PDB file of C-alpha atoms in Angstrom:
ATOM      1  CA  MET A 135     -29.577   4.492  17.777  1.00  0.00           C
ATOM      2  CA  ILE A 136     -31.221   6.207  14.806  1.00  0.00           C
ATOM      3  CA  GLN A 137     -28.902   9.177  15.303  1.00  0.00           C
ATOM      4  CA  LEU A 138     -25.763   7.036  14.926  1.00  0.00           C
ATOM      5  CA  ILE A 139     -27.163   5.299  11.849  1.00  0.00           C
ATOM      6  CA  ALA A 140     -28.028   8.668  10.287  1.00  0.00           C
ATOM      7  CA  PHE A 141     -24.589  10.055  11.146  1.00  0.00           C
ATOM      8  CA  TYR A 142     -22.660   7.169   9.564  1.00  0.00           C
ATOM      9  CA  LEU A 143     -24.955   7.169   6.538  1.00  0.00           C
ATOM     10  CA  PHE A 144     -24.548  10.881   5.852  1.00  0.00           C
ATOM     11  CA  ALA A 145     -20.797  10.783   6.573  1.00  0.00           C
ATOM     12  CA  PHE A 146     -20.272   7.873   4.158  1.00  0.00           C
ATOM     13  CA  LEU A 147     -22.306   9.592   1.429  1.00  0.00           C
ATOM     14  CA  VAL A 148     -20.409  12.864   1.898  1.00  0.00           C
ATOM     15  CA  ILE A 149     -17.056  11.111   1.498  1.00  0.00           C
ATOM     16  CA  ALA A 150     -18.244   9.008  -1.447  1.00  0.00           C
ATOM     17  CA  SER A 151     -19.801  11.926  -3.320  1.00  0.00           C
ATOM     18  CA  ALA A 152     -16.734  14.102  -2.658  1.00  0.00           C
ATOM     19  CA  ALA A 153     -14.540  11.368  -4.150  1.00  0.00           C
ATOM     20  CA  MET A 154     -16.828  11.188  -7.196  1.00  0.00           C
ATOM     21  CA  VAL A 155     -16.508  14.961  -7.637  1.00  0.00           C
ATOM     22  CA  VAL A 156     -12.769  14.480  -8.075  1.00  0.00           C
ATOM     23  CA  PHE A 157     -12.827  11.319 -10.186  1.00  0.00           C
ATOM     24  CA  ALA A 158     -15.762  12.086 -12.479  1.00  0.00           C
ATOM     25  CA  ARG A 159     -14.627  12.868 -16.025  1.00  0.00           C
ATOM     26  CA  ASN A 160     -17.698  14.867 -16.992  1.00  0.00           C
ATOM     27  CA  PRO A 161     -17.755  18.307 -15.288  1.00  0.00           C
ATOM     28  CA  VAL A 162     -21.555  18.297 -15.219  1.00  0.00           C
ATOM     29  CA  HIS A 163     -21.501  14.993 -13.341  1.00  0.00           C
ATOM     30  CA  SER A 164     -18.963  16.481 -10.915  1.00  0.00           C
ATOM     31  CA  VAL A 165     -21.344  19.345 -10.151  1.00  0.00           C
ATOM     32  CA  MET A 166     -24.191  16.913  -9.527  1.00  0.00           C
ATOM     33  CA  TRP A 167     -22.048  14.868  -7.137  1.00  0.00           C
ATOM     34  CA  LEU A 168     -21.119  18.123  -5.391  1.00  0.00           C
ATOM     35  CA  ILE A 169     -24.805  18.925  -4.893  1.00  0.00           C
ATOM     36  CA  LEU A 170     -25.254  15.476  -3.346  1.00  0.00           C
ATOM     37  CA  ALA A 171     -22.298  16.143  -1.023  1.00  0.00           C
ATOM     38  CA  PHE A 172     -23.858  19.439   0.106  1.00  0.00           C
ATOM     39  CA  PHE A 173     -27.190  17.752   0.840  1.00  0.00           C
ATOM     40  CA  ASN A 174     -25.547  15.100   2.990  1.00  0.00           C
ATOM     41  CA  ALA A 175     -23.393  17.697   4.762  1.00  0.00           C
ATOM     42  CA  ALA A 176     -26.607  19.546   5.573  1.00  0.00           C
ATOM     43  CA  GLY A 177     -27.914  16.341   7.123  1.00  0.00           C
ATOM     44  CA  LEU A 178     -24.800  16.137   9.311  1.00  0.00           C
ATOM     45  CA  MET A 179     -25.318  19.720  10.428  1.00  0.00           C
ATOM     46  CA  LEU A 180     -28.910  18.930  11.373  1.00  0.00           C
ATOM     47  CA  LEU A 181     -27.734  16.029  13.493  1.00  0.00           C
ATOM     48  CA  ALA A 182     -25.212  18.300  15.229  1.00  0.00           C
ATOM     49  CA  GLY A 183     -27.977  20.759  16.102  1.00  0.00           C
ATOM     50  CA  ALA A 184     -26.761  23.464  13.701  1.00  0.00           C
ATOM     51  CA  GLU A 185     -29.922  23.919  11.652  1.00  0.00           C
ATOM     52  CA  PHE A 186     -28.828  27.384  10.509  1.00  0.00           C
ATOM     53  CA  ILE A 187     -25.704  26.030   8.803  1.00  0.00           C
ATOM     54  CA  ALA A 188     -27.759  23.173   7.323  1.00  0.00           C
ATOM     55  CA  MET A 189     -30.174  25.639   5.721  1.00  0.00           C
ATOM     56  CA  LEU A 190     -27.225  27.713   4.460  1.00  0.00           C
ATOM     57  CA  LEU A 191     -25.764  24.634   2.791  1.00  0.00           C
ATOM     58  CA  VAL A 192     -29.032  23.836   1.052  1.00  0.00           C
ATOM     59  CA  ILE A 193     -30.132  27.362   0.115  1.00  0.00           C
ATOM     60  CA  VAL A 194     -26.844  29.174  -0.548  1.00  0.00           C
ATOM     61  CA  TYR A 195     -24.437  26.494  -1.667  1.00  0.00           C
ATOM     62  CA  VAL A 196     -26.834  24.327  -3.642  1.00  0.00           C
ATOM     63  CA  GLY A 197     -28.320  27.463  -5.196  1.00  0.00           C
ATOM     64  CA  ALA A 198     -24.861  28.727  -6.112  1.00  0.00           C
ATOM     65  CA  VAL A 199     -23.931  25.332  -7.517  1.00  0.00           C
ATOM     66  CA  ALA A 200     -27.075  25.407  -9.660  1.00  0.00           C
ATOM     67  CA  VAL A 201     -25.858  28.713 -11.116  1.00  0.00           C
ATOM     68  CA  LEU A 202     -22.418  27.156 -11.601  1.00  0.00           C
ATOM     69  CA  PHE A 203     -24.081  24.268 -13.408  1.00  0.00           C
ATOM     70  CA  LEU A 204     -25.751  26.671 -15.842  1.00  0.00           C
ATOM     71  CA  PHE A 205     -22.470  28.533 -16.306  1.00  0.00           C
ATOM     72  CA  VAL A 206     -20.611  25.319 -17.137  1.00  0.00           C
ATOM     73  CA  VAL A 207     -23.324  24.284 -19.603  1.00  0.00           C
ATOM     74  CA  MET A 208     -23.102  27.672 -21.328  1.00  0.00           C
ATOM     75  CA  MET A 209     -19.303  27.667 -21.460  1.00  0.00           C
ATOM     76  CA  LEU A 210     -18.933  24.103 -22.750  1.00  0.00           C
ATOM     77  CA  ASP A 211     -19.841  23.067 -26.277  1.00  0.00           C
ATOM     78  CA  ILE A 212     -22.628  20.668 -25.349  1.00  0.00           C
ATOM     79  CA  ASP A 213     -25.008  19.215 -27.909  1.00  0.00           C
ATOM     80  CA  PHE A 214     -28.454  19.954 -26.466  1.00  0.00           C
ATOM     81  CA  ALA A 215     -30.149  17.704 -29.034  1.00  0.00           C
ATOM     82  CA  GLU A 216     -28.154  14.773 -27.694  1.00  0.00           C
ATOM     83  CA  LEU A 217     -29.063  15.761 -24.130  1.00  0.00           C
ATOM     84  CA  ARG A 218     -32.759  15.830 -25.012  1.00  0.00           C
ATOM     85  CA  ALA A 219     -32.450  12.462 -26.715  1.00  0.00           C
ATOM     86  CA  GLY A 220     -30.862  10.963 -23.606  1.00  0.00           C
ATOM     87  CA  PHE A 221     -33.399  12.496 -21.216  1.00  0.00           C
ATOM     88  CA  VAL A 222     -35.823   9.587 -21.432  1.00  0.00           C
ATOM     89  CA  ARG A 223     -32.980   7.087 -21.092  1.00  0.00           C
ATOM     90  CA  TYR A 224     -31.688   8.666 -17.849  1.00  0.00           C
ATOM     91  CA  LEU A 225     -35.138   9.499 -16.450  1.00  0.00           C
ATOM     92  CA  PRO A 226     -35.359   6.392 -14.190  1.00  0.00           C
ATOM     93  CA  LEU A 227     -31.902   7.094 -12.749  1.00  0.00           C
ATOM     94  CA  GLY A 228     -32.780  10.731 -12.097  1.00  0.00           C
ATOM     95  CA  ALA A 229     -36.061   9.756 -10.454  1.00  0.00           C
ATOM     96  CA  LEU A 230     -34.204   7.258  -8.254  1.00  0.00           C
ATOM     97  CA  VAL A 231     -31.714   9.911  -7.144  1.00  0.00           C
ATOM     98  CA  ALA A 232     -34.549  12.354  -6.387  1.00  0.00           C
ATOM     99  CA  ILE A 233     -36.362   9.720  -4.291  1.00  0.00           C
ATOM    100  CA  ILE A 234     -33.140   8.933  -2.382  1.00  0.00           C
ATOM    101  CA  LEU A 235     -32.575  12.646  -1.645  1.00  0.00           C
ATOM    102  CA  ALA A 236     -36.166  13.078  -0.450  1.00  0.00           C
ATOM    103  CA  ALA A 237     -35.870   9.981   1.763  1.00  0.00           C
ATOM    104  CA  GLU A 238     -32.602  11.294   3.223  1.00  0.00           C
ATOM    105  CA  LEU A 239     -34.216  14.612   4.087  1.00  0.00           C
ATOM    106  CA  VAL A 240     -37.122  12.872   5.798  1.00  0.00           C
ATOM    107  CA  PHE A 241     -34.702  10.592   7.641  1.00  0.00           C
ATOM    108  CA  ALA A 242     -32.581  13.557   8.767  1.00  0.00           C
ATOM    109  CA  LEU A 243     -35.617  15.456  10.013  1.00  0.00           C
ATOM    110  CA  GLY A 244     -36.781  12.397  11.933  1.00  0.00           C
ATOM    111  CA  ALA A 245     -33.353  11.935  13.517  1.00  0.00           C
ATOM    112  CA  TRP A 246     -33.194  15.655  14.328  1.00  0.00           C
ATOM    113  CA  SER A 247     -36.602  15.588  15.998  1.00  0.00           C
ATOM    114  CA  ALA A 248     -35.347  12.704  18.152  1.00  0.00           C
ATOM    115  CA  GLY A 249     -32.657  15.050  19.510  1.00  0.00           C
ATOM    116  CA  GLY A 250     -29.249  16.213  18.395  1.00  0.00           C
ATOM    117  CA  ILE A 251     -26.070  14.274  19.033  1.00  0.00           C
ATOM    118  CA  ASP A 252     -24.532  15.196  22.373  1.00  0.00           C
ATOM    119  CA  LEU A 253     -21.264  16.892  21.508  1.00  0.00           C
ATOM    120  CA  ALA A 254     -19.160  16.854  24.684  1.00  0.00           C
ATOM    121  CA  ALA A 255     -16.257  18.827  23.222  1.00  0.00           C
ATOM    122  CA  ARG A 256     -18.155  21.931  22.136  1.00  0.00           C
ATOM    123  CA  ALA A 257     -16.173  25.166  22.081  1.00  0.00           C
ATOM    124  CA  ALA A 258     -19.226  27.145  23.200  1.00  0.00           C
ATOM    125  CA  PRO A 259     -21.981  25.319  25.087  1.00  0.00           C
ATOM    126  CA  ALA A 260     -25.509  25.866  23.822  1.00  0.00           C
ATOM    127  CA  VAL A 261     -28.009  27.887  25.816  1.00  0.00           C
ATOM    128  CA  ALA A 262     -31.211  26.010  26.535  1.00  0.00           C
ATOM    129  CA  ASP A 263     -33.648  28.930  26.179  1.00  0.00           C
ATOM    130  CA  LYS A 264     -32.245  30.263  22.862  1.00  0.00           C
ATOM    131  CA  SER A 265     -32.293  28.764  19.391  1.00  0.00           C
ATOM    132  CA  ASN A 266     -29.209  28.124  17.328  1.00  0.00           C
ATOM    133  CA  ILE A 267     -30.043  30.920  14.887  1.00  0.00           C
ATOM    134  CA  GLN A 268     -30.582  33.438  17.683  1.00  0.00           C
ATOM    135  CA  GLN A 269     -27.236  32.610  19.288  1.00  0.00           C
ATOM    136  CA  ILE A 270     -25.410  32.965  15.943  1.00  0.00           C
ATOM    137  CA  GLY A 271     -27.083  36.336  15.347  1.00  0.00           C
ATOM    138  CA  GLU A 272     -26.114  37.630  18.775  1.00  0.00           C
ATOM    139  CA  LEU A 273     -22.483  36.567  18.294  1.00  0.00           C
ATOM    140  CA  LEU A 274     -22.222  37.974  14.775  1.00  0.00           C
ATOM    141  CA  TYR A 275     -23.684  41.374  15.594  1.00  0.00           C
ATOM    142  CA  THR A 276     -22.022  41.857  18.969  1.00  0.00           C
ATOM    143  CA  ARG A 277     -18.676  40.118  19.489  1.00  0.00           C
ATOM    144  CA  TYR A 278     -17.777  39.558  15.825  1.00  0.00           C
ATOM    145  CA  ILE A 279     -19.374  42.644  14.274  1.00  0.00           C
ATOM    146  CA  PHE A 280     -16.083  44.067  12.952  1.00  0.00           C
ATOM    147  CA  LEU A 281     -15.035  40.738  11.439  1.00  0.00           C
ATOM    148  CA  PHE A 282     -18.482  40.417   9.896  1.00  0.00           C
ATOM    149  CA  GLU A 283     -18.198  43.870   8.324  1.00  0.00           C
ATOM    150  CA  ALA A 284     -14.649  43.080   7.146  1.00  0.00           C
ATOM    151  CA  ALA A 285     -15.912  39.932   5.446  1.00  0.00           C
ATOM    152  CA  GLY A 286     -18.540  42.023   3.654  1.00  0.00           C
ATOM    153  CA  ILE A 287     -15.869  44.483   2.466  1.00  0.00           C
ATOM    154  CA  VAL A 288     -13.706  41.600   1.195  1.00  0.00           C
ATOM    155  CA  LEU A 289     -16.652  40.210  -0.776  1.00  0.00           C
ATOM    156  CA  LEU A 290     -17.386  43.676  -2.191  1.00  0.00           C
ATOM    157  CA  VAL A 291     -13.757  44.083  -3.307  1.00  0.00           C
ATOM    158  CA  ALA A 292     -13.863  40.614  -4.891  1.00  0.00           C
ATOM    159  CA  MET A 293     -17.045  41.508  -6.775  1.00  0.00           C
ATOM    160  CA  ILE A 294     -15.563  44.788  -8.054  1.00  0.00           C
ATOM    161  CA  GLY A 295     -12.363  42.963  -9.073  1.00  0.00           C
ATOM    162  CA  ALA A 296     -14.332  40.334 -10.993  1.00  0.00           C
ATOM    163  CA  ILE A 297     -16.256  43.041 -12.847  1.00  0.00           C
ATOM    164  CA  ALA A 298     -13.039  44.937 -13.646  1.00  0.00           C
ATOM    165  CA  LEU A 299     -11.317  41.780 -14.935  1.00  0.00           C
ATOM    166  CA  THR A 300     -14.199  40.734 -17.189  1.00  0.00           C
ATOM    167  CA  HIS A 301     -14.928  44.226 -18.540  1.00  0.00           C
ATOM    168  CA  ARG A 302     -13.556  44.709 -22.054  1.00  0.00           C
ATOM    169  CA  GLN A 303     -13.457  47.767 -24.284  1.00  0.00           C
ATOM    170  CA  ARG A 304     -15.175  46.930 -27.564  1.00  0.00           C
ATOM    171  CA  GLY A 305     -14.268  48.806 -30.704  1.00  0.00           C
ATOM    172  CA  GLY A 306     -16.713  49.943 -33.365  1.00  0.00           C
ATOM    173  CA  THR A 307     -19.529  50.718 -30.942  1.00  0.00           C
ATOM    174  CA  ARG A 308     -21.266  54.058 -30.423  1.00  0.00           C
ATOM    175  CA  SER A 309     -21.505  55.116 -26.824  1.00  0.00           C
ATOM    176  CA  GLN A 310     -23.990  57.545 -25.360  1.00  0.00           C
ATOM    177  CA  LYS A 311     -22.723  61.127 -24.832  1.00  0.00           C
ATOM    178  CA  ILE A 312     -24.729  62.596 -21.987  1.00  0.00           C
ATOM    179  CA  ALA A 313     -23.069  66.049 -22.077  1.00  0.00           C
ATOM    180  CA  ALA A 314     -23.748  66.492 -25.801  1.00  0.00           C
ATOM    181  CA  GLN A 315     -27.374  65.498 -25.315  1.00  0.00           C
ATOM    182  CA  ASN A 316     -27.819  67.993 -22.485  1.00  0.00           C
ATOM    183  CA  ARG A 317     -26.298  70.845 -24.567  1.00  0.00           C
ATOM    184  CA  ARG A 318     -28.586  70.176 -27.500  1.00  0.00           C
ATOM    185  CA  ARG A 319     -31.241  72.867 -28.182  1.00  0.00           C
ATOM    186  CA  PRO A 320     -34.798  72.139 -29.342  1.00  0.00           C
ATOM    187  CA  ASP A 321     -34.223  73.785 -32.739  1.00  0.00           C
ATOM    188  CA  GLU A 322     -31.309  71.386 -33.349  1.00  0.00           C
ATOM    189  CA  ALA A 323     -33.288  68.310 -32.487  1.00  0.00           C
ATOM    190  CA  THR A 324     -35.476  68.281 -35.656  1.00  0.00           C
ATOM    191  CA  ARG A 325     -35.030  69.504 -39.230  1.00  0.00           C
ATOM    192  CA  LEU A 326     -37.809  70.011 -41.751  1.00  0.00           C
ATOM    193  CA  VAL A 327     -36.810  69.043 -45.288  1.00  0.00           C
ATOM    194  CA  ASP A 328     -39.025  69.318 -48.403  1.00  0.00           C
ATOM    195  CA  PRO A 329     -37.239  67.434 -51.164  1.00  0.00           C
ATOM    196  CA  GLY A 330     -38.460  67.638 -54.703  1.00  0.00           C
ATOM    197  CA  VAL A 331     -39.982  64.824 -56.664  1.00  0.00           C
ATOM    198  CA  GLY A 332     -37.340  62.242 -57.496  1.00  0.00           C
ATOM    199  CA  GLN A 333     -34.763  63.844 -55.206  1.00  0.00           C
ATOM    200  CA  GLY A 334     -33.284  62.221 -52.153  1.00  0.00           C
ATOM    201  CA  MET A 335     -32.323  63.617 -48.782  1.00  0.00           C
ATOM    202  CA  GLU A 336     -28.785  64.433 -47.752  1.00  0.00           C
ATOM    203  CA  LEU A 337     -27.881  63.833 -44.132  1.00  0.00           C
TER     204      LEU A 337
END
């Protein structure tokens, strides 16, 4: 019974938070609703017995969204003095949200310890003597090794493309000339000058 209650609770919160991501006018609020959606999706994955995907949602996606949050704050013209002034005003709401998230995690772990939901229409039945993470690792590095490597190459190409698109040539800057530095002799590195009194140095 607790498993069905947890499932409907997490499913409702995922749908509601996803709708708030779309309808929220403030982009920072949209990111926060997206974090809430990821947490509840992780709870659904725990109920389904896919603890590896649940941990990926929390560690990878929520961590990436936190970086996205910082990026949005840096790109937007946000008055930080106003944010600090409103911190105390929104502190009870933030504490309430944190307590709700902690309670959901405890509730999901309790439902998961009671046993996962029996999924009759599984594409690949689970093996009793192997964990979910071990089965995923065996599939990735045996049957799907070439697709796994191809996905890594695609991500590498995307990273190189992002660097190439954001790289700009700036004028008026002095770049380092490695070849000229290597050809330089010790007697050219320093120059002793003894100017007279009241006389300057010419470079």
